[in-house]
Each structure stands twice: as C-alpha cells, then as structure tokens.
Tab-separated table of C-alpha atoms in Angstrom:
chain	number	residue	atom	x	y	z
I	25	SER	CA	27.851	-38.655	-44.372
I	26	LEU	CA	26.608	-41.992	-43.083
I	27	PRO	CA	25.077	-44.581	-45.455
I	28	PHE	CA	21.561	-44.390	-44.033
I	29	SER	CA	18.833	-41.817	-44.050
I	30	SER	CA	17.908	-39.904	-40.937
I	31	ILE	CA	14.716	-41.196	-39.352
I	32	TYR	CA	12.516	-39.523	-36.736
I	33	CYS	CA	14.112	-39.846	-33.351
I	34	GLU	CA	12.852	-38.672	-29.987
I	35	ASP	CA	14.558	-38.565	-26.604
I	36	HIS	CA	12.703	-39.384	-23.399
I	37	TYR	CA	13.660	-38.383	-19.858
I	38	PHE	CA	12.361	-40.135	-16.762
I	39	LYS	CA	14.330	-39.623	-13.577
I	40	GLU	CA	15.308	-36.574	-11.572
I	41	GLU	CA	19.001	-35.996	-10.886
I	42	SER	CA	20.589	-35.209	-7.543
I	43	ASP	CA	23.510	-32.767	-7.426
I	44	SER	CA	25.998	-35.615	-6.887
I	45	MET	CA	24.680	-37.404	-9.961
I	46	LEU	CA	25.293	-34.357	-12.154
I	47	GLU	CA	29.051	-34.918	-11.700
I	48	MET	CA	28.766	-38.484	-12.993
I	49	PRO	CA	29.655	-39.042	-16.684
I	50	ILE	CA	26.711	-40.235	-18.757
I	51	ILE	CA	26.853	-43.696	-20.279
I	52	PHE	CA	25.514	-43.614	-23.846
I	53	PHE	CA	24.469	-47.268	-24.196
I	54	ILE	CA	23.925	-47.944	-27.918
I	55	THR	CA	21.920	-51.073	-28.689
I	56	PRO	CA	21.395	-52.260	-32.259
I	57	THR	CA	18.388	-54.570	-32.506
I	58	HIS	CA	16.492	-56.462	-35.193
I	59	SER	CA	13.196	-58.314	-35.420
I	60	ARG	CA	13.380	-61.948	-34.298
I	61	PRO	CA	11.431	-64.231	-31.916
I	62	ASN	CA	13.507	-63.403	-28.814
I	63	GLN	CA	13.935	-59.655	-29.466
I	64	TYR	CA	11.295	-58.463	-26.997
I	65	PRO	CA	12.342	-60.675	-24.064
I	66	GLU	CA	15.977	-59.698	-24.541
I	67	LEU	CA	15.136	-55.974	-24.602
I	68	ILE	CA	12.992	-56.389	-21.462
I	69	ARG	CA	15.817	-58.235	-19.689
I	70	ILE	CA	18.543	-55.737	-20.512
I	71	GLY	CA	16.170	-52.806	-19.933
I	72	HIS	CA	15.525	-54.047	-16.418
I	73	LEU	CA	19.248	-53.928	-15.637
I	74	LEU	CA	19.748	-50.555	-17.338
I	75	SER	CA	16.898	-49.027	-15.306
I	76	THR	CA	19.039	-49.487	-12.181
I	77	VAL	CA	21.948	-47.468	-13.615
I	78	PRO	CA	21.954	-43.715	-12.944
I	79	ARG	CA	22.699	-41.304	-15.807
I	80	LEU	CA	22.460	-43.926	-18.545
I	81	HIS	CA	21.083	-42.837	-21.920
I	82	TRP	CA	19.891	-45.973	-23.741
I	83	ILE	CA	19.938	-45.474	-27.509
I	84	VAL	CA	18.048	-48.295	-29.234
I	85	VAL	CA	18.418	-48.403	-33.024
I	86	GLU	CA	16.250	-50.872	-34.905
I	87	ASP	CA	17.400	-52.460	-38.156
I	88	ALA	CA	14.199	-51.367	-39.891
I	89	VAL	CA	12.665	-48.583	-41.926
I	90	THR	CA	10.224	-47.666	-39.139
I	91	LYS	CA	10.173	-48.057	-35.365
I	92	ASP	CA	8.305	-51.001	-33.822
I	93	ILE	CA	5.541	-49.898	-31.422
I	94	TYR	CA	6.218	-52.862	-29.116
I	95	VAL	CA	9.894	-51.923	-28.816
I	96	GLU	CA	8.736	-48.386	-27.947
I	97	ARG	CA	6.439	-49.765	-25.246
I	98	ILE	CA	9.281	-51.841	-23.788
I	99	LEU	CA	11.459	-48.709	-23.634
I	100	GLN	CA	8.696	-46.672	-22.000
I	101	GLU	CA	8.123	-49.342	-19.375
I	102	SER	CA	11.843	-49.862	-18.710
I	103	LYS	CA	12.119	-46.567	-16.784
I	104	VAL	CA	15.739	-46.039	-17.795
I	105	TRP	CA	17.051	-42.556	-16.942
I	106	ARG	CA	16.941	-41.430	-20.574
I	107	TYR	CA	16.300	-43.227	-23.831
I	108	THR	CA	16.216	-42.621	-27.560
I	109	HIS	CA	14.387	-44.929	-29.959
I	110	THR	CA	15.078	-44.742	-33.670
I	111	ALA	CA	15.400	-46.904	-36.764
I	112	ALA	CA	18.062	-47.222	-39.447
I	113	ALA	CA	17.732	-50.015	-41.992
I	114	SER	CA	20.952	-51.806	-42.925
I	115	SER	CA	22.429	-50.794	-46.237
I	116	ALA	CA	22.762	-53.381	-49.007
I	117	ASN	CA	26.554	-53.398	-48.660
I	118	SER	CA	26.612	-53.668	-44.870
I	119	PHE	CA	29.472	-55.951	-43.812
I	120	HIS	CA	28.052	-57.132	-40.492
I	121	ARG	CA	24.697	-56.957	-38.715
I	122	GLY	CA	24.419	-53.940	-36.444
I	123	VAL	CA	27.126	-51.790	-38.041
I	124	ASP	CA	24.720	-49.275	-39.599
I	125	GLN	CA	22.710	-49.148	-36.368
I	126	ARG	CA	25.825	-48.515	-34.246
I	127	ASN	CA	26.796	-45.725	-36.668
I	128	ALA	CA	23.299	-44.242	-36.305
I	129	GLY	CA	23.696	-44.324	-32.528
I	130	ILE	CA	27.094	-42.604	-32.709
I	131	SER	CA	25.633	-40.031	-35.086
I	132	HIS	CA	22.844	-39.320	-32.604
I	133	VAL	CA	25.286	-38.810	-29.740
I	134	MET	CA	27.539	-36.571	-31.810
I	135	SER	CA	24.837	-34.423	-33.401
I	136	LYS	CA	21.980	-34.190	-30.943
I	137	VAL	CA	23.629	-34.761	-27.580
I	138	LEU	CA	27.075	-33.251	-28.012
I	139	GLY	CA	25.780	-30.534	-30.322
I	140	LEU	CA	28.354	-31.119	-33.064
I	141	ASP	CA	25.649	-30.571	-35.691
I	142	GLU	CA	24.387	-27.026	-35.373
I	143	ASN	CA	21.133	-27.909	-37.201
I	144	ALA	CA	20.233	-30.804	-34.888
I	145	PRO	CA	17.734	-30.343	-32.058
I	146	ASN	CA	19.321	-29.927	-28.638
I	147	THR	CA	18.467	-32.759	-26.232
I	148	ARG	CA	20.673	-31.465	-23.409
I	149	GLY	CA	18.067	-29.139	-21.991
I	150	ILE	CA	16.774	-25.686	-22.862
I	151	GLY	CA	19.525	-23.114	-23.146
I	152	SER	CA	22.355	-25.571	-22.473
I	153	SER	CA	25.535	-24.816	-24.371
I	154	ILE	CA	27.959	-27.201	-22.647
I	155	PRO	CA	28.235	-30.703	-24.121
I	156	GLU	CA	27.541	-33.517	-21.700
I	157	VAL	CA	30.519	-35.618	-20.636
I	158	GLY	CA	30.157	-39.323	-21.116
I	159	VAL	CA	31.285	-42.596	-22.549
I	160	VAL	CA	29.795	-44.629	-25.407
I	161	TYR	CA	29.251	-48.345	-24.878
I	162	PHE	CA	27.963	-50.706	-27.560
I	163	GLY	CA	25.649	-53.118	-25.760
I	164	ASP	CA	23.828	-55.621	-27.936
I	165	ASP	CA	20.371	-56.669	-26.781
I	166	ASP	CA	21.542	-60.247	-26.186
I	167	ASN	CA	24.421	-59.163	-23.903
I	168	THR	CA	24.480	-59.909	-20.193
I	169	LEU	CA	26.302	-57.462	-17.948
I	170	VAL	CA	26.992	-57.285	-14.247
I	171	PRO	CA	26.123	-54.064	-12.382
I	172	GLN	CA	29.804	-53.605	-11.463
I	173	ALA	CA	30.625	-52.952	-15.134
I	174	PHE	CA	28.909	-49.556	-15.187
I	175	PRO	CA	31.161	-47.690	-12.715
I	176	GLU	CA	34.108	-49.108	-14.682
I	177	MET	CA	32.628	-47.701	-17.905
I	178	ARG	CA	32.478	-44.233	-16.354
I	179	ARG	CA	36.237	-44.367	-15.703
I	180	VAL	CA	37.119	-44.766	-19.389
I	181	ARG	CA	38.886	-41.691	-20.753
I	182	ARG	CA	39.753	-42.679	-24.326
I	183	VAL	CA	39.040	-46.298	-25.278
I	184	GLY	CA	38.017	-49.231	-23.127
I	185	VAL	CA	37.510	-52.838	-24.154
I	186	TRP	CA	35.993	-55.587	-22.020
I	187	PRO	CA	36.292	-59.322	-22.551
I	188	VAL	CA	33.061	-60.986	-23.657
I	189	GLY	CA	32.097	-64.383	-22.266
I	190	TRP	CA	30.375	-67.227	-24.072
I	191	SER	CA	30.566	-65.698	-27.512
I	192	ALA	CA	30.853	-67.333	-30.939
I	193	GLY	CA	31.198	-70.794	-29.420
I	194	LYS	CA	34.171	-69.736	-27.282
I	195	LEU	CA	34.468	-69.314	-23.536
I	196	TYR	CA	35.471	-65.688	-24.096
I	197	GLU	CA	36.655	-63.108	-26.623
I	198	ARG	CA	39.167	-60.436	-25.693
I	199	CYS	CA	41.983	-58.188	-26.779
I	200	VAL	CA	45.585	-59.078	-26.106
I	201	VAL	CA	47.234	-55.957	-24.693
I	202	ARG	CA	50.964	-55.469	-24.161
I	203	LYS	CA	52.420	-52.250	-22.733
I	204	GLY	CA	49.101	-50.475	-23.178
I	205	GLU	CA	48.685	-51.393	-26.858
I	206	VAL	CA	46.280	-53.876	-28.441
I	207	GLN	CA	48.367	-56.547	-30.153
I	208	LYS	CA	45.557	-58.755	-31.445
I	209	ILE	CA	41.909	-59.631	-30.922
I	210	LEU	CA	40.953	-63.160	-29.913
I	211	THR	CA	37.510	-63.673	-31.446
I	212	GLY	CA	35.478	-66.391	-33.102
I	213	TRP	CA	33.577	-64.174	-35.525
I	214	VAL	CA	36.246	-62.642	-37.711
I	215	GLY	CA	39.554	-64.137	-36.743
I	216	GLY	CA	42.717	-62.330	-37.774
I	217	ARG	CA	41.237	-58.812	-37.569
I	218	SER	CA	43.807	-56.104	-37.255
I	219	PHE	CA	43.425	-53.320	-34.728
I	220	PRO	CA	42.364	-50.600	-36.148
C-alpha cells in the first residue's frame, strides 16, 4: 500500500489511432508537479512537445489535496494523445519532492491501465482484456526533451536511463555503466547514492 490516499482520477482520450500506431508501445509520461510561479508556463511548454508524440499517455500528478482547475485546462488544451490528471499530497515523511507523486503515477499505470488491480476501472477500452505494452518515463515539468528521445524510449525493454543536462549546477548528470551494469550515479543532488 502506498503512503497516500487515492484521489479522483480521470483519463482523457483525444486522438484517433491508425493501424500502424497500434503496434507502437505507449509511453506513460509521469509528471509530478507542484504549485509555484512558473508551474503553468512549464506545463504549457512541455505539453506542447508531448502533443506531437503519438501514443503518449501523460500522467500529471499534483502535489496537492485537490486538482488545480488551471492545470486541468492546460491539459485539455495540450491535445496530447491521452492524459490523466490527479493529485496526491506529499506525506510528512517524504524524502524528496515528487516521490509520492511518481508513486501515484506508477500506481495508476499498474492498477488502471495494466489492470493489475481487479477493482480499478479499466481505461484500456470497453471489453479489453489485454494489458497495453509500454514504457514508463518520469518527466518533470521543468525538463526539456528533444523529439528524438521518444523513439528511443519506445525501444527500452527493461530499464533505460538518460543523461540529464544542466542539472543541480552541473553540466550533466548520468550513470556510469560498465559491461551493462550501473557502477555509480554522477549527480549533484544526492551524491554517493548506491544503485539500487
């Protein structure tokens, strides 16, 4: 059981799919967000990019007790292929901002999309019994991505990690990988983290 209470969540579908698109793995793009002066412009900016990506399900989880109507409007106007808007307030013992919201996003994918919770509503379509194939990507609302990253995301089969530029006062953050195994993580936020 996750350390937050379940809050009303609704999925929205916008675009029709061609037969060739149905073969494409879905990208479940989980975005934790919180109220701050630049929240709306950042969601508009990233939403504009995400609207160009086929078969992308944008899951926006606010660090709040209730959903913000302006965030909802931004999501409606973004015209992404599919989106979910929900809220999950951070717990008092949360270690880092966004952790509880990322967990809420994962919970949504597992229970409502993949059907791993038999009591959860099915958002795959009426009568569907086959879980959708896809990849989960944690994309913060202040991230900047290039369009070429999305086809790469669809190729991930188990775990994929991308370097992040201009983060925590560094030129980049990344994993050091040797012979297919992560040896260490070069980061400015929590140096010395072990993997996993």
